[in-house]
PDB file of C-alpha atoms in Angstrom:
ATOM      1  CA  GLN A   1       0.000   0.000   0.000  1.00  0.00           C
ATOM      2  CA  VAL A   2       1.036   3.609  -0.554  1.00  0.00           C
ATOM      3  CA  GLN A   3       1.349   5.802   2.521  1.00  0.00           C
ATOM      4  CA  LEU A   4       2.560   9.396   2.719  1.00  0.00           C
ATOM      5  CA  VAL A   5       3.418  10.996   6.059  1.00  0.00           C
ATOM      6  CA  GLU A   6       4.031  14.744   6.332  1.00  0.00           C
ATOM      7  CA  SER A   7       5.926  16.485   9.088  1.00  0.00           C
ATOM      8  CA  GLY A   8       7.558  19.830   9.794  1.00  0.00           C
ATOM      9  CA  GLY A   9       4.620  22.186  10.056  1.00  0.00           C
ATOM     10  CA  GLY A  10       4.273  24.680  12.849  1.00  0.00           C
ATOM     11  CA  LEU A  11       3.965  28.297  13.868  1.00  0.00           C
ATOM     12  CA  VAL A  12       6.473  30.795  12.512  1.00  0.00           C
ATOM     13  CA  ARG A  13       6.718  34.562  12.302  1.00  0.00           C
ATOM     14  CA  ALA A  14       6.609  36.389   8.985  1.00  0.00           C
ATOM     15  CA  GLY A  15      10.004  36.198   7.316  1.00  0.00           C
ATOM     16  CA  GLY A  16      10.847  32.907   8.959  1.00  0.00           C
ATOM     17  CA  SER A  17      11.434  29.469   7.485  1.00  0.00           C
ATOM     18  CA  LEU A  18      10.099  25.941   7.758  1.00  0.00           C
ATOM     19  CA  ARG A  19      10.966  22.700   6.023  1.00  0.00           C
ATOM     20  CA  LEU A  20       8.206  20.214   5.373  1.00  0.00           C
ATOM     21  CA  SER A  21       8.959  16.539   4.810  1.00  0.00           C
ATOM     22  CA  CYS A  22       6.902  13.842   3.120  1.00  0.00           C
ATOM     23  CA  ALA A  23       8.047  10.288   3.748  1.00  0.00           C
ATOM     24  CA  ALA A  24       6.687   7.599   1.436  1.00  0.00           C
ATOM     25  CA  SER A  25       6.189   3.927   2.186  1.00  0.00           C
ATOM     26  CA  ILE A  26       7.576   2.841  -1.186  1.00  0.00           C
ATOM     27  CA  ARG A  27      10.472   3.940  -3.365  1.00  0.00           C
ATOM     28  CA  ILE A  28       9.545   7.402  -4.553  1.00  0.00           C
ATOM     29  CA  PHE A  29      11.090   6.820  -7.979  1.00  0.00           C
ATOM     30  CA  ASN A  30       8.112   4.527  -8.587  1.00  0.00           C
ATOM     31  CA  PHE A  31       5.869   7.604  -8.532  1.00  0.00           C
ATOM     32  CA  ASN A  32       5.295   9.555 -11.724  1.00  0.00           C
ATOM     33  CA  ALA A  33       5.533  12.796  -9.763  1.00  0.00           C
ATOM     34  CA  MET A  34       5.142  14.205  -6.290  1.00  0.00           C
ATOM     35  CA  GLY A  35       4.090  17.585  -5.064  1.00  0.00           C
ATOM     36  CA  TRP A  36       2.774  19.842  -2.370  1.00  0.00           C
ATOM     37  CA  TYR A  37      -0.675  21.397  -2.258  1.00  0.00           C
ATOM     38  CA  ARG A  38      -2.152  23.722   0.310  1.00  0.00           C
ATOM     39  CA  LEU A  39      -5.609  24.558   1.576  1.00  0.00           C
ATOM     40  CA  ILE A  40      -5.964  28.174   2.650  1.00  0.00           C
ATOM     41  CA  PRO A  41      -9.076  28.981   4.699  1.00  0.00           C
ATOM     42  CA  GLY A  42     -11.843  30.216   2.424  1.00  0.00           C
ATOM     43  CA  LYS A  43     -10.082  29.097  -0.753  1.00  0.00           C
ATOM     44  CA  GLN A  44      -9.854  25.994  -2.931  1.00  0.00           C
ATOM     45  CA  ARG A  45      -6.933  23.640  -2.510  1.00  0.00           C
ATOM     46  CA  GLU A  46      -4.115  24.887  -4.701  1.00  0.00           C
ATOM     47  CA  LEU A  47      -0.914  23.491  -6.138  1.00  0.00           C
ATOM     48  CA  VAL A  48       2.280  24.810  -4.547  1.00  0.00           C
ATOM     49  CA  ALA A  49       5.081  22.860  -6.218  1.00  0.00           C
ATOM     50  CA  THR A  50       5.739  19.603  -8.056  1.00  0.00           C
ATOM     51  CA  ILE A  51       8.755  17.455  -8.772  1.00  0.00           C
ATOM     52  CA  ILE A  52       9.376  14.589 -11.167  1.00  0.00           C
ATOM     53  CA  THR A  53      10.827  11.912  -8.918  1.00  0.00           C
ATOM     54  CA  VAL A  54      13.052  10.535 -11.680  1.00  0.00           C
ATOM     55  CA  GLY A  55      15.091  13.390 -13.067  1.00  0.00           C
ATOM     56  CA  GLY A  56      14.096  16.062 -10.571  1.00  0.00           C
ATOM     57  CA  SER A  57      12.357  18.584 -12.822  1.00  0.00           C
ATOM     58  CA  THR A  58      10.344  21.065 -10.728  1.00  0.00           C
ATOM     59  CA  ASN A  59       7.689  23.715 -11.094  1.00  0.00           C
ATOM     60  CA  TYR A  60       6.130  26.251  -8.745  1.00  0.00           C
ATOM     61  CA  GLN A  61       3.187  28.540  -8.374  1.00  0.00           C
ATOM     62  CA  ASP A  62       4.171  32.134  -9.070  1.00  0.00           C
ATOM     63  CA  SER A  63       3.364  33.207  -5.522  1.00  0.00           C
ATOM     64  CA  VAL A  64       6.088  30.979  -4.052  1.00  0.00           C
ATOM     65  CA  LYS A  65       8.806  31.245  -6.702  1.00  0.00           C
ATOM     66  CA  GLY A  66      12.065  32.403  -5.188  1.00  0.00           C
ATOM     67  CA  ARG A  67      10.872  31.567  -1.680  1.00  0.00           C
ATOM     68  CA  PHE A  68      10.008  27.845  -1.720  1.00  0.00           C
ATOM     69  CA  THR A  69      12.116  24.946  -2.970  1.00  0.00           C
ATOM     70  CA  ILE A  70      10.882  21.408  -3.567  1.00  0.00           C
ATOM     71  CA  SER A  71      13.450  18.636  -3.521  1.00  0.00           C
ATOM     72  CA  ARG A  72      13.668  14.908  -3.085  1.00  0.00           C
ATOM     73  CA  ASP A  73      16.002  12.340  -1.603  1.00  0.00           C
ATOM     74  CA  ASN A  74      15.374   9.085  -3.410  1.00  0.00           C
ATOM     75  CA  ALA A  75      17.550   7.141  -0.969  1.00  0.00           C
ATOM     76  CA  LYS A  76      15.329   8.284   1.912  1.00  0.00           C
ATOM     77  CA  ASN A  77      12.082   8.057  -0.085  1.00  0.00           C
ATOM     78  CA  THR A  78      11.311  11.585   1.035  1.00  0.00           C
ATOM     79  CA  VAL A  79      10.236  14.816  -0.638  1.00  0.00           C
ATOM     80  CA  TYR A  80      10.849  18.171   1.018  1.00  0.00           C
ATOM     81  CA  LEU A  81       9.440  21.654   0.767  1.00  0.00           C
ATOM     82  CA  GLN A  82      11.817  24.317   2.040  1.00  0.00           C
ATOM     83  CA  MET A  83       9.817  27.463   2.748  1.00  0.00           C
ATOM     84  CA  ASN A  84      11.705  30.712   3.260  1.00  0.00           C
ATOM     85  CA  SER A  85      10.549  34.307   3.647  1.00  0.00           C
ATOM     86  CA  LEU A  86       7.177  33.087   4.832  1.00  0.00           C
ATOM     87  CA  LYS A  87       4.220  35.432   4.669  1.00  0.00           C
ATOM     88  CA  PRO A  88       0.931  35.381   6.592  1.00  0.00           C
ATOM     89  CA  GLU A  89      -0.854  34.482   3.349  1.00  0.00           C
ATOM     90  CA  ASP A  90       1.137  31.218   3.289  1.00  0.00           C
ATOM     91  CA  THR A  91      -0.878  30.048   6.290  1.00  0.00           C
ATOM     92  CA  ALA A  92      -2.569  26.803   5.262  1.00  0.00           C
ATOM     93  CA  VAL A  93      -2.725  23.075   5.682  1.00  0.00           C
ATOM     94  CA  TYR A  94      -0.072  21.627   3.396  1.00  0.00           C
ATOM     95  CA  TYR A  95      -0.629  18.233   1.785  1.00  0.00           C
ATOM     96  CA  CYS A  96       1.839  15.887   0.129  1.00  0.00           C
ATOM     97  CA  ASN A  97       0.671  14.296  -3.114  1.00  0.00           C
ATOM     98  CA  ALA A  98       1.940  11.449  -5.256  1.00  0.00           C
ATOM     99  CA  LYS A  99       0.921  10.332  -8.726  1.00  0.00           C
ATOM    100  CA  TYR A 100       1.081   6.546  -8.857  1.00  0.00           C
ATOM    101  CA  ARG A 101      -0.467   4.180 -11.405  1.00  0.00           C
ATOM    102  CA  ASN A 102      -2.714   6.977 -12.662  1.00  0.00           C
ATOM    103  CA  ASN A 103      -4.062   7.638  -9.168  1.00  0.00           C
ATOM    104  CA  ASP A 104      -3.571  10.376  -6.594  1.00  0.00           C
ATOM    105  CA  TYR A 105      -2.367   9.588  -3.088  1.00  0.00           C
ATOM    106  CA  TRP A 106      -2.401  12.079  -0.236  1.00  0.00           C
ATOM    107  CA  GLY A 107      -0.823  12.572   3.139  1.00  0.00           C
ATOM    108  CA  GLN A 108      -2.775  13.647   6.191  1.00  0.00           C
ATOM    109  CA  GLY A 109      -1.709  17.287   5.978  1.00  0.00           C
ATOM    110  CA  THR A 110       0.431  19.463   8.203  1.00  0.00           C
ATOM    111  CA  GLN A 111      -0.550  22.898   9.489  1.00  0.00           C
ATOM    112  CA  VAL A 112       1.634  25.907   8.716  1.00  0.00           C
ATOM    113  CA  THR A 113       0.743  29.144  10.475  1.00  0.00           C
ATOM    114  CA  VAL A 114       2.604  32.379   9.765  1.00  0.00           C
ATOM    115  CA  SER A 115       1.995  35.249  12.151  1.00  0.00           C
ATOM    116  CA  SER A 116       2.330  38.927  11.289  1.00  0.00           C
TER     117      SER A 116
END
């Protein structure tokens, strides 16, 4: 079975940093792609960043470019989201996602709160 477990969320002041981790139960190079989404209160869930697990190609939403970095460690079966220069509008529940056998798999979510 495919399991994704997020960690690293918390409370941080504006301008601070957090690193989110997503540990997978299988080799992540078996996934077509992985990514991070977030659910901001009052808004639809939105894509933050994606990475191709074989090759490492990445893409980002414009609002996080230059501040967030998605990366992976295939040996640890883990994908990371380094978040720098955090803003209050980044406050959300962040979810790890994996594309596997034409299906979507999701972690439980981790709360990120950025105070003014």
